[in-house]
PDB file of C-alpha atoms and ligand atoms in Angstrom:
ATOM      1  CA  MET A   1      98.974  94.592 108.080  1.00 95.00           C
ATOM      2  CA  LEU A   2     100.759  97.281 106.102  1.00 98.00           C
ATOM      3  CA  LEU A   3      97.718  98.997 104.525  1.00 98.00           C
ATOM      4  CA  SER A   4      95.088  98.904 107.277  1.00 98.00           C
ATOM      5  CA  GLY A   5      92.196 101.211 106.387  1.00 96.00           C
ATOM      6  CA  LYS A   6      93.989 102.715 103.360  1.00 98.00           C
ATOM      7  CA  LYS A   7      91.703 103.807 100.515  1.00 98.00           C
ATOM      8  CA  VAL A   8      93.072 102.463  97.236  1.00 99.00           C
ATOM      9  CA  VAL A   9      91.899 102.928  93.643  1.00 99.00           C
ATOM     10  CA  ILE A  10      93.236 100.582  90.998  1.00 99.00           C
ATOM     11  CA  PHE A  11      93.250 101.195  87.232  1.00 99.00           C
ATOM     12  CA  GLY A  12      94.225  98.272  84.988  1.00 98.00           C
ATOM     13  CA  VAL A  13      92.454  95.075  86.020  1.00 98.00           C
ATOM     14  CA  ALA A  14      91.337  93.286  82.828  1.00 98.00           C
ATOM     15  CA  ASN A  15      91.403  89.657  83.996  1.00 98.00           C
ATOM     16  CA  GLU A  16      92.942  87.302  86.555  1.00 98.00           C
ATOM     17  CA  LYS A  17      96.347  87.518  84.815  1.00 98.00           C
ATOM     18  CA  SER A  18      96.558  91.320  85.092  1.00 98.00           C
ATOM     19  CA  ILE A  19      99.415  92.676  87.194  1.00 98.00           C
ATOM     20  CA  ALA A  20      96.852  95.057  88.718  1.00 99.00           C
ATOM     21  CA  TRP A  21      94.810  92.072  89.914  1.00 98.00           C
ATOM     22  CA  ALA A  22      97.758  90.621  91.853  1.00 99.00           C
ATOM     23  CA  ILE A  23      98.254  94.056  93.427  1.00 99.00           C
ATOM     24  CA  ALA A  24      94.536  94.291  94.298  1.00 99.00           C
ATOM     25  CA  ARG A  25      94.559  90.879  96.008  1.00 98.00           C
ATOM     26  CA  LEU A  26      97.692  91.591  98.053  1.00 98.00           C
ATOM     27  CA  PHE A  27      96.481  95.062  99.088  1.00 98.00           C
ATOM     28  CA  HIS A  28      93.159  93.529 100.172  1.00 98.00           C
ATOM     29  CA  GLU A  29      95.024  90.959 102.296  1.00 98.00           C
ATOM     30  CA  GLN A  30      96.974  93.853 103.834  1.00 98.00           C
ATOM     31  CA  GLY A  31      93.816  95.596 105.041  1.00 98.00           C
ATOM     32  CA  ALA A  32      93.185  98.120 102.240  1.00 98.00           C
ATOM     33  CA  GLU A  33      89.734  99.222 101.111  1.00 98.00           C
ATOM     34  CA  LEU A  34      89.561  98.975  97.332  1.00 98.00           C
ATOM     35  CA  ALA A  35      87.926 100.666  94.372  1.00 98.00           C
ATOM     36  CA  ILE A  36      88.466  98.874  91.059  1.00 98.00           C
ATOM     37  CA  THR A  37      87.909 100.437  87.643  1.00 98.00           C
ATOM     38  CA  TYR A  38      87.465  98.694  84.297  1.00 98.00           C
ATOM     39  CA  ALA A  39      88.133  99.999  80.784  1.00 98.00           C
ATOM     40  CA  GLY A  40      84.556  99.792  79.495  1.00 94.00           C
ATOM     41  CA  GLU A  41      81.506  97.565  79.191  1.00 95.00           C
ATOM     42  CA  ALA A  42      83.421  94.803  77.378  1.00 95.00           C
ATOM     43  CA  PHE A  43      85.634  94.324  80.452  1.00 97.00           C
ATOM     44  CA  GLU A  44      82.925  94.531  83.125  1.00 98.00           C
ATOM     45  CA  LYS A  45      81.890  90.862  82.871  1.00 97.00           C
ATOM     46  CA  ARG A  46      85.417  89.734  83.747  1.00 97.00           C
ATOM     47  CA  VAL A  47      86.325  92.417  86.262  1.00 98.00           C
ATOM     48  CA  ARG A  48      83.164  92.672  88.391  1.00 98.00           C
ATOM     49  CA  PRO A  49      83.299  89.127  89.840  1.00 98.00           C
ATOM     50  CA  LEU A  50      87.010  89.524  90.601  1.00 98.00           C
ATOM     51  CA  ALA A  51      86.425  92.858  92.333  1.00 98.00           C
ATOM     52  CA  GLU A  52      83.473  91.446  94.300  1.00 98.00           C
ATOM     53  CA  SER A  53      85.608  88.517  95.483  1.00 98.00           C
ATOM     54  CA  ILE A  54      87.862  90.955  97.374  1.00 98.00           C
ATOM     55  CA  ASN A  55      84.923  93.074  98.615  1.00 98.00           C
ATOM     56  CA  ALA A  56      85.739  96.130  96.483  1.00 98.00           C
ATOM     57  CA  VAL A  57      83.549  98.960  97.738  1.00 98.00           C
ATOM     58  CA  ALA A  58      83.340 100.584  94.294  1.00 98.00           C
ATOM     59  CA  ILE A  59      83.525  98.993  90.834  1.00 98.00           C
ATOM     60  CA  LEU A  60      83.519 101.798  88.297  1.00 98.00           C
ATOM     61  CA  PRO A  61      83.832 102.167  84.507  1.00 98.00           C
ATOM     62  CA  CYS A  62      86.738 104.296  83.357  1.00 98.00           C
ATOM     63  CA  ASN A  63      88.057 104.552  79.846  1.00 98.00           C
ATOM     64  CA  VAL A  64      91.146 106.650  80.531  1.00 98.00           C
ATOM     65  CA  THR A  65      90.843 108.497  77.204  1.00 98.00           C
ATOM     66  CA  SER A  66      87.879 110.333  78.781  1.00 98.00           C
ATOM     67  CA  ASP A  67      88.510 113.154  81.264  1.00 98.00           C
ATOM     68  CA  ASP A  68      84.806 112.967  82.188  1.00 98.00           C
ATOM     69  CA  GLU A  69      85.080 109.309  83.185  1.00 98.00           C
ATOM     70  CA  ILE A  70      88.271 109.931  85.186  1.00 98.00           C
ATOM     71  CA  GLU A  71      86.640 112.862  87.000  1.00 98.00           C
ATOM     72  CA  ALA A  72      83.503 110.793  87.656  1.00 98.00           C
ATOM     73  CA  VAL A  73      85.631 108.111  89.382  1.00 98.00           C
ATOM     74  CA  PHE A  74      87.175 110.623  91.779  1.00 98.00           C
ATOM     75  CA  ARG A  75      83.843 112.409  92.377  1.00 98.00           C
ATOM     76  CA  GLU A  76      82.416 109.054  93.428  1.00 98.00           C
ATOM     77  CA  LEU A  77      85.442 108.252  95.633  1.00 98.00           C
ATOM     78  CA  GLY A  78      85.289 111.723  97.171  1.00 98.00           C
ATOM     79  CA  SER A  79      81.714 111.174  98.309  1.00 98.00           C
ATOM     80  CA  LEU A  80      82.376 107.561  99.354  1.00 98.00           C
ATOM     81  CA  TRP A  81      85.658 108.035 101.231  1.00 98.00           C
ATOM     82  CA  GLY A  82      86.324 111.772 101.487  1.00 98.00           C
ATOM     83  CA  GLY A  83      89.922 111.087 100.411  1.00 98.00           C
ATOM     84  CA  VAL A  84      92.197 108.638  98.594  1.00 98.00           C
ATOM     85  CA  ASP A  85      95.516 107.251  99.888  1.00 98.00           C
ATOM     86  CA  ILE A  86      96.845 105.128  97.036  1.00 98.00           C
ATOM     87  CA  VAL A  87      96.515 105.102  93.231  1.00 99.00           C
ATOM     88  CA  ILE A  88      97.686 102.188  91.082  1.00 99.00           C
ATOM     89  CA  HIS A  89      98.051 102.938  87.351  1.00 99.00           C
ATOM     90  CA  ALA A  90      98.611  99.720  85.369  1.00 99.00           C
ATOM     91  CA  VAL A  91      97.248 100.846  82.020  1.00 98.00           C
ATOM     92  CA  ALA A  92      98.872 100.768  78.584  1.00 98.00           C
ATOM     93  CA  PHE A  93      97.832 100.348  74.974  1.00 98.00           C
ATOM     94  CA  ALA A  94      99.306 100.517  71.472  1.00 98.00           C
ATOM     95  CA  ASN A  95      97.844  99.254  68.200  1.00 97.00           C
ATOM     96  CA  LYS A  96      98.896  95.684  67.453  1.00 96.00           C
ATOM     97  CA  GLU A  97     100.215  96.621  63.990  1.00 96.00           C
ATOM     98  CA  GLU A  98     102.704  98.949  65.652  1.00 96.00           C
ATOM     99  CA  LEU A  99     104.017  96.290  68.038  1.00 97.00           C
ATOM    100  CA  LYS A 100     105.704  94.373  65.232  1.00 96.00           C
ATOM    101  CA  GLY A 101     108.463  95.178  62.767  1.00 97.00           C
ATOM    102  CA  THR A 102     110.355  98.351  63.577  1.00 97.00           C
ATOM    103  CA  ILE A 103     109.421 101.722  65.010  1.00 98.00           C
ATOM    104  CA  LEU A 104     109.202 102.988  61.425  1.00 97.00           C
ATOM    105  CA  ASN A 105     105.742 101.326  61.351  1.00 93.00           C
ATOM    106  CA  THR A 106     104.447 103.955  63.781  1.00 98.00           C
ATOM    107  CA  THR A 107     101.650 106.158  62.449  1.00 98.00           C
ATOM    108  CA  ARG A 108     100.817 109.640  63.728  1.00 98.00           C
ATOM    109  CA  ASP A 109      97.498 108.370  65.082  1.00 98.00           C
ATOM    110  CA  GLY A 110      99.079 105.267  66.603  1.00 98.00           C
ATOM    111  CA  PHE A 111     101.713 107.359  68.341  1.00 98.00           C
ATOM    112  CA  ALA A 112      99.062 109.679  69.780  1.00 98.00           C
ATOM    113  CA  THR A 113      96.944 106.746  70.971  1.00 98.00           C
ATOM    114  CA  ALA A 114      99.867 104.993  72.687  1.00 98.00           C
ATOM    115  CA  MET A 115     100.930 108.220  74.410  1.00 98.00           C
ATOM    116  CA  ASP A 116      97.377 109.160  75.408  1.00 99.00           C
ATOM    117  CA  ILE A 117      96.423 105.832  76.989  1.00 98.00           C
ATOM    118  CA  SER A 118      99.826 104.810  78.344  1.00 98.00           C
ATOM    119  CA  VAL A 119     101.244 108.164  79.516  1.00 99.00           C
ATOM    120  CA  TYR A 120      98.791 111.063  79.599  1.00 99.00           C
ATOM    121  CA  SER A 121      96.286 108.906  81.487  1.00 99.00           C
ATOM    122  CA  PHE A 122      98.649 108.837  84.482  1.00 99.00           C
ATOM    123  CA  LEU A 123      98.866 112.644  84.495  1.00 99.00           C
ATOM    124  CA  ALA A 124      95.085 112.977  84.064  1.00 99.00           C
ATOM    125  CA  ILE A 125      94.420 110.516  86.883  1.00 99.00           C
ATOM    126  CA  MET A 126      96.847 112.263  89.227  1.00 98.00           C
ATOM    127  CA  LYS A 127      95.329 115.650  88.356  1.00 98.00           C
ATOM    128  CA  ALA A 128      91.917 114.361  89.419  1.00 98.00           C
ATOM    129  CA  ALA A 129      93.297 112.442  92.434  1.00 98.00           C
ATOM    130  CA  HIS A 130      95.466 115.286  93.773  1.00 98.00           C
ATOM    131  CA  PRO A 131      92.800 117.212  95.739  1.00 98.00           C
ATOM    132  CA  LEU A 132      91.689 113.969  97.435  1.00 98.00           C
ATOM    133  CA  MET A 133      95.231 112.831  98.311  1.00 98.00           C
ATOM    134  CA  GLN A 134      96.657 115.957  99.940  1.00 94.00           C
ATOM    135  CA  GLY A 135      98.115 115.685 103.412  1.00 92.00           C
ATOM    136  CA  ARG A 136      97.401 111.950 103.845  1.00 95.00           C
ATOM    137  CA  GLY A 137     100.895 110.612 103.100  1.00 93.00           C
ATOM    138  CA  GLY A 138      99.566 109.187  99.838  1.00 95.00           C
ATOM    139  CA  SER A 139     101.351 107.248  97.140  1.00 98.00           C
ATOM    140  CA  ALA A 140     100.897 106.423  93.450  1.00 99.00           C
ATOM    141  CA  VAL A 141     102.594 103.680  91.462  1.00 99.00           C
ATOM    142  CA  THR A 142     102.641 103.145  87.706  1.00 99.00           C
ATOM    143  CA  LEU A 143     104.028 100.233  85.657  1.00 99.00           C
ATOM    144  CA  SER A 144     106.905 100.586  83.222  1.00 98.00           C
ATOM    145  CA  TYR A 145     109.204  98.304  81.252  1.00 98.00           C
ATOM    146  CA  TYR A 146     112.936  98.280  80.464  1.00 98.00           C
ATOM    147  CA  GLY A 147     111.993  98.989  76.818  1.00 98.00           C
ATOM    148  CA  ALA A 148     111.914 102.630  78.030  1.00 98.00           C
ATOM    149  CA  MET A 149     115.714 102.532  78.328  1.00 98.00           C
ATOM    150  CA  LYS A 150     116.901  99.916  75.815  1.00 98.00           C
ATOM    151  CA  VAL A 151     115.692  98.612  72.463  1.00 97.00           C
ATOM    152  CA  PHE A 152     113.608  95.419  72.478  1.00 96.00           C
ATOM    153  CA  PRO A 153     112.248  93.764  69.327  1.00 95.00           C
ATOM    154  CA  SER A 154     108.698  94.914  68.413  1.00 97.00           C
ATOM    155  CA  TYR A 155     108.284  97.087  71.539  1.00 97.00           C
ATOM    156  CA  ASN A 156     108.648 100.176  69.329  1.00 98.00           C
ATOM    157  CA  VAL A 157     106.231 103.007  70.160  1.00 98.00           C
ATOM    158  CA  MET A 158     105.517 101.475  73.559  1.00 98.00           C
ATOM    159  CA  GLY A 159     109.193 101.907  74.457  1.00 98.00           C
ATOM    160  CA  VAL A 160     108.891 105.595  73.619  1.00 98.00           C
ATOM    161  CA  ALA A 161     105.684 105.805  75.676  1.00 98.00           C
ATOM    162  CA  LYS A 162     107.336 104.104  78.682  1.00 98.00           C
ATOM    163  CA  ALA A 163     110.274 106.554  78.463  1.00 99.00           C
ATOM    164  CA  ALA A 164     107.750 109.411  78.613  1.00 99.00           C
ATOM    165  CA  LEU A 165     105.937 107.679  81.480  1.00 99.00           C
ATOM    166  CA  GLU A 166     109.172 107.393  83.473  1.00 99.00           C
ATOM    167  CA  ALA A 167     109.901 111.099  82.893  1.00 99.00           C
ATOM    168  CA  SER A 168     106.331 111.841  84.002  1.00 99.00           C
ATOM    169  CA  VAL A 169     107.018 109.981  87.264  1.00 99.00           C
ATOM    170  CA  ARG A 170     109.900 112.346  87.984  1.00 99.00           C
ATOM    171  CA  TYR A 171     107.963 115.521  87.096  1.00 99.00           C
ATOM    172  CA  LEU A 172     104.855 114.384  88.979  1.00 98.00           C
ATOM    173  CA  SER A 173     106.899 113.517  92.074  1.00 98.00           C
ATOM    174  CA  GLU A 174     108.127 117.110  92.166  1.00 98.00           C
ATOM    175  CA  ALA A 175     104.644 118.532  91.510  1.00 98.00           C
ATOM    176  CA  VAL A 176     102.847 116.690  94.314  1.00 98.00           C
ATOM    177  CA  GLY A 177     105.711 115.963  96.731  1.00 98.00           C
ATOM    178  CA  PRO A 178     105.093 119.180  98.725  1.00 97.00           C
ATOM    179  CA  ASP A 179     101.597 117.814  99.489  1.00 97.00           C
ATOM    180  CA  GLY A 180     103.102 114.636 100.945  1.00 97.00           C
ATOM    181  CA  ILE A 181     102.271 112.498  97.900  1.00 98.00           C
ATOM    182  CA  ARG A 182     104.872 110.046  96.579  1.00 98.00           C
ATOM    183  CA  ILE A 183     105.079 108.938  92.918  1.00 99.00           C
ATOM    184  CA  ASN A 184     107.044 105.878  91.789  1.00 99.00           C
ATOM    185  CA  ALA A 185     107.169 103.343  88.960  1.00 99.00           C
ATOM    186  CA  ILE A 186     107.891  99.653  88.930  1.00 99.00           C
ATOM    187  CA  SER A 187     109.805  98.528  85.861  1.00 99.00           C
ATOM    188  CA  ALA A 188     108.586  94.947  85.643  1.00 98.00           C
ATOM    189  CA  GLY A 189     110.223  92.116  83.740  1.00 98.00           C
ATOM    190  CA  PRO A 190     108.171  90.378  81.042  1.00 98.00           C
ATOM    191  CA  ILE A 191     105.049  88.492  82.214  1.00 98.00           C
ATOM    192  CA  ARG A 192     102.453  86.696  80.065  1.00 97.00           C
ATOM    193  CA  THR A 193      99.345  88.931  80.211  1.00 97.00           C
ATOM    194  CA  LEU A 194      96.757  90.311  77.790  1.00 96.00           C
ATOM    195  CA  ALA A 195      98.851  93.431  77.131  1.00 96.00           C
ATOM    196  CA  ALA A 196     102.022  91.384  76.582  1.00 96.00           C
ATOM    197  CA  ALA A 197     100.224  89.169  74.054  1.00 93.00           C
ATOM    198  CA  GLY A 198      99.995  92.229  71.795  1.00 93.00           C
ATOM    199  CA  VAL A 199     103.798  92.421  71.425  1.00 93.00           C
ATOM    200  CA  ASN A 200     104.934  90.363  68.436  1.00 93.00           C
ATOM    201  CA  GLY A 201     107.415  87.613  69.435  1.00 92.00           C
ATOM    202  CA  PHE A 202     106.956  88.327  73.152  1.00 94.00           C
ATOM    203  CA  HIS A 203     107.910  84.714  74.005  1.00 94.00           C
ATOM    204  CA  HIS A 204     111.448  85.339  72.672  1.00 95.00           C
ATOM    205  CA  ILE A 205     111.886  88.148  75.193  1.00 95.00           C
ATOM    206  CA  LEU A 206     110.550  85.889  77.983  1.00 96.00           C
ATOM    207  CA  ASN A 207     112.912  83.030  77.073  1.00 97.00           C
ATOM    208  CA  HIS A 208     115.888  85.360  76.830  1.00 96.00           C
ATOM    209  CA  VAL A 209     115.232  86.936  80.234  1.00 96.00           C
ATOM    210  CA  GLU A 210     114.741  83.512  81.798  1.00 97.00           C
ATOM    211  CA  ALA A 211     118.140  82.398  80.483  1.00 98.00           C
ATOM    212  CA  LYS A 212     120.093  85.586  81.211  1.00 97.00           C
ATOM    213  CA  ALA A 213     118.649  87.307  84.297  1.00 98.00           C
ATOM    214  CA  PRO A 214     120.725  86.856  87.461  1.00 98.00           C
ATOM    215  CA  LEU A 215     117.818  84.988  89.095  1.00 98.00           C
ATOM    216  CA  ARG A 216     117.495  82.716  85.975  1.00 98.00           C
ATOM    217  CA  ARG A 217     113.729  83.039  85.956  1.00 98.00           C
ATOM    218  CA  THR A 218     111.039  85.386  84.762  1.00 97.00           C
ATOM    219  CA  ILE A 219     109.045  87.233  87.369  1.00 98.00           C
ATOM    220  CA  THR A 220     105.435  86.771  88.445  1.00 98.00           C
ATOM    221  CA  GLN A 221     102.549  89.142  88.992  1.00 98.00           C
ATOM    222  CA  GLU A 222     103.002  88.421  92.715  1.00 98.00           C
ATOM    223  CA  ASP A 223     106.639  89.600  92.560  1.00 98.00           C
ATOM    224  CA  VAL A 224     105.381  92.936  91.226  1.00 99.00           C
ATOM    225  CA  ALA A 225     102.594  93.125  93.816  1.00 99.00           C
ATOM    226  CA  GLY A 226     105.121  92.702  96.647  1.00 98.00           C
ATOM    227  CA  ALA A 227     107.169  95.633  95.358  1.00 99.00           C
ATOM    228  CA  ALA A 228     104.000  97.721  94.944  1.00 99.00           C
ATOM    229  CA  LEU A 229     103.088  96.961  98.561  1.00 98.00           C
ATOM    230  CA  TYR A 230     106.486  98.216  99.714  1.00 98.00           C
ATOM    231  CA  LEU A 231     106.265 101.381  97.580  1.00 98.00           C
ATOM    232  CA  CYS A 232     102.710 102.176  98.756  1.00 98.00           C
ATOM    233  CA  SER A 233     103.288 101.432 102.439  1.00 98.00           C
ATOM    234  CA  ASP A 234     105.026 103.547 105.072  1.00 97.00           C
ATOM    235  CA  MET A 235     108.062 101.252 104.590  1.00 98.00           C
ATOM    236  CA  ALA A 236     108.858 103.463 101.559  1.00 98.00           C
ATOM    237  CA  ALA A 237     107.912 106.775 103.233  1.00 98.00           C
ATOM    238  CA  GLY A 238     111.150 108.367 101.999  1.00 98.00           C
ATOM    239  CA  VAL A 239     110.978 107.102  98.413  1.00 98.00           C
ATOM    240  CA  SER A 240     109.643 109.180  95.500  1.00 98.00           C
ATOM    241  CA  GLY A 241     110.419 109.689  91.819  1.00 99.00           C
ATOM    242  CA  GLU A 242     112.016 106.213  91.574  1.00 98.00           C
ATOM    243  CA  ILE A 243     111.926 103.632  88.800  1.00 98.00           C
ATOM    244  CA  HIS A 244     112.177 100.392  90.779  1.00 98.00           C
ATOM    245  CA  TYR A 245     113.188  97.288  88.780  1.00 98.00           C
ATOM    246  CA  VAL A 246     111.414  94.012  89.491  1.00 98.00           C
ATOM    247  CA  ASP A 247     113.000  91.963  86.733  1.00 98.00           C
ATOM    248  CA  GLY A 248     115.082  89.231  88.340  1.00 98.00           C
ATOM    249  CA  GLY A 249     118.041  91.582  87.963  1.00 98.00           C
ATOM    250  CA  TYR A 250     117.984  91.466  84.136  1.00 98.00           C
ATOM    251  CA  ASN A 251     118.772  95.185  83.743  1.00 98.00           C
ATOM    252  CA  VAL A 252     122.228  94.910  85.337  1.00 98.00           C
ATOM    253  CA  ILE A 253     123.552  92.470  82.722  1.00 97.00           C
ATOM    254  CA  GLY A 254     125.800  93.778  79.923  1.00 95.00           C
ATOM    255  CA  LEU A 255     126.672  90.562  78.123  1.00 89.00           C
TER     256      LEU A 255
HETATM  257  N1  NAD B 301     103.176  92.052  81.121  1.00 92.97           N
HETATM  258  C1  NAD B 301     104.388  92.542  81.016  1.00 92.97           C
HETATM  259  O1  NAD B 301     105.322  91.885  80.528  1.00 92.97           O
HETATM  260  C2  NAD B 301     104.684  93.941  81.504  1.00 92.97           C
HETATM  261  C3  NAD B 301     106.015  94.300  81.796  1.00 92.97           C
HETATM  262  C4  NAD B 301     106.285  95.605  82.235  1.00 92.97           C
HETATM  263  C5  NAD B 301     105.246  96.507  82.367  1.00 92.97           C
HETATM  264  N2  NAD B 301     103.960  96.113  82.073  1.00 92.97           N
HETATM  265  C6  NAD B 301     102.913  97.125  82.229  1.00 92.97           C
HETATM  266  O2  NAD B 301     102.016  96.713  83.236  1.00 92.97           O
HETATM  267  C7  NAD B 301     100.776  97.395  83.037  1.00 92.97           C
HETATM  268  C8  NAD B 301      99.645  96.379  83.162  1.00 92.97           C
HETATM  269  O3  NAD B 301      99.701  95.468  82.072  1.00 92.97           O
HETATM  270  P1  NAD B 301      99.470  93.895  82.220  1.00 92.97           P
HETATM  271  O4  NAD B 301     100.685  93.249  81.680  1.00 92.97           O
HETATM  272  O5  NAD B 301      98.981  93.570  83.570  1.00 92.97           O
HETATM  273  O6  NAD B 301      98.361  93.625  81.116  1.00 92.97           O
HETATM  274  P2  NAD B 301      96.748  93.804  81.167  1.00 92.97           P
HETATM  275  O7  NAD B 301      96.319  93.683  79.742  1.00 92.97           O
HETATM  276  O8  NAD B 301      96.149  92.873  82.131  1.00 92.97           O
HETATM  277  O9  NAD B 301      96.572  95.298  81.678  1.00 92.97           O
HETATM  278  C9  NAD B 301      96.531  96.412  80.827  1.00 92.97           C
HETATM  279  C10 NAD B 301      95.321  97.199  81.250  1.00 92.97           C
HETATM  280  O10 NAD B 301      95.215  98.419  80.494  1.00 92.97           O
HETATM  281  C11 NAD B 301      93.831  98.666  80.406  1.00 92.97           C
HETATM  282  N3  NAD B 301      93.519  99.642  79.361  1.00 92.97           N
HETATM  283  C12 NAD B 301      93.904  99.655  78.056  1.00 92.97           C
HETATM  284  N4  NAD B 301      93.323 100.694  77.412  1.00 92.97           N
HETATM  285  C13 NAD B 301      92.561 101.339  78.342  1.00 92.97           C
HETATM  286  C14 NAD B 301      91.728 102.481  78.308  1.00 92.97           C
HETATM  287  N5  NAD B 301      91.532 103.192  77.182  1.00 92.97           N
HETATM  288  N6  NAD B 301      91.097 102.854  79.460  1.00 92.97           N
HETATM  289  C15 NAD B 301      91.286 102.175  80.608  1.00 92.97           C
HETATM  290  N7  NAD B 301      92.061 101.098  80.700  1.00 92.97           N
HETATM  291  C16 NAD B 301      92.694 100.683  79.573  1.00 92.97           C
HETATM  292  C17 NAD B 301      93.230  97.296  80.092  1.00 92.97           C
HETATM  293  O11 NAD B 301      91.840  97.280  80.363  1.00 92.97           O
HETATM  294  C18 NAD B 301      94.011  96.430  81.052  1.00 92.97           C
HETATM  295  O12 NAD B 301      93.337  96.330  82.278  1.00 92.97           O
HETATM  296  C19 NAD B 301     100.886  98.079  81.680  1.00 92.97           C
HETATM  297  O13 NAD B 301     101.253  99.426  81.867  1.00 92.97           O
HETATM  298  C20 NAD B 301     102.024  97.321  81.024  1.00 92.97           C
HETATM  299  O14 NAD B 301     102.675  98.083  80.021  1.00 92.97           O
HETATM  300  C21 NAD B 301     103.665  94.868  81.664  1.00 92.97           C
END
């Protein structure tokens, strides 16, 4: 088992299709002890039974727009575990109206919301996690998309947010690396989830990737979980600041 006894907190489980849920299940199978957070009361009904099914030791509310709620999570984990080894950040949001048409639809408020929930939340979480992760050989992984690098229809402000998230991975890796903490991102290919359903015409992107990616298929939540396991285990002890593609190879294709 690659994660025996590791203390893991996961942000981003909404339902059984969530990428974070596939990661939670695999990490549980690999011997990790898990804390699962949910975005607010509306999500608890769905998330609690999932978390209980893998014996999560803590199931905590955390709307990532609230510093108080983020701090409360790590206070609780500090008293429960005394330290944290692994953080999974699989959280993103943009208003639906801004995930259609062009980026010219972006409002000032919509931009701030997308950046706050999809980017700043990772910095805020790592700020709160940092004191609990020092000197344990810890690791954090966030989720990005190729829309950070290239233009995809309707992805708009979320592409800008993912570009900022990927830059944050590099800056964070430098900030916490001296304390033995590694920071990486997985750039996942398109997968049908709740978040993806918000992107207008998402099925066109899926069909295109399926036809053009070297592997001639789209990827699964389990494909992403496998890469997260590698990045969070000692197998990747020398890896930090990376954006690791799990996209069937789609990003290498020119035409
Ligand atoms: N599905 C894809 O095609 C795809 C591809 C590449 C990257 N990603 C990224 O993977 C991550 C997980 O998304 P997913 O596809 O599993 O969808 P998902 O909808 O299951 O997960 C998104 C999560 O963000 C959480 N969230 C949103 N606002 C929040 C807030 N204010 N506070 C706390 N949590 C909040 C939701 O509760 C949900 O759990 C996201 O960062 C997404 O951008 C997804």
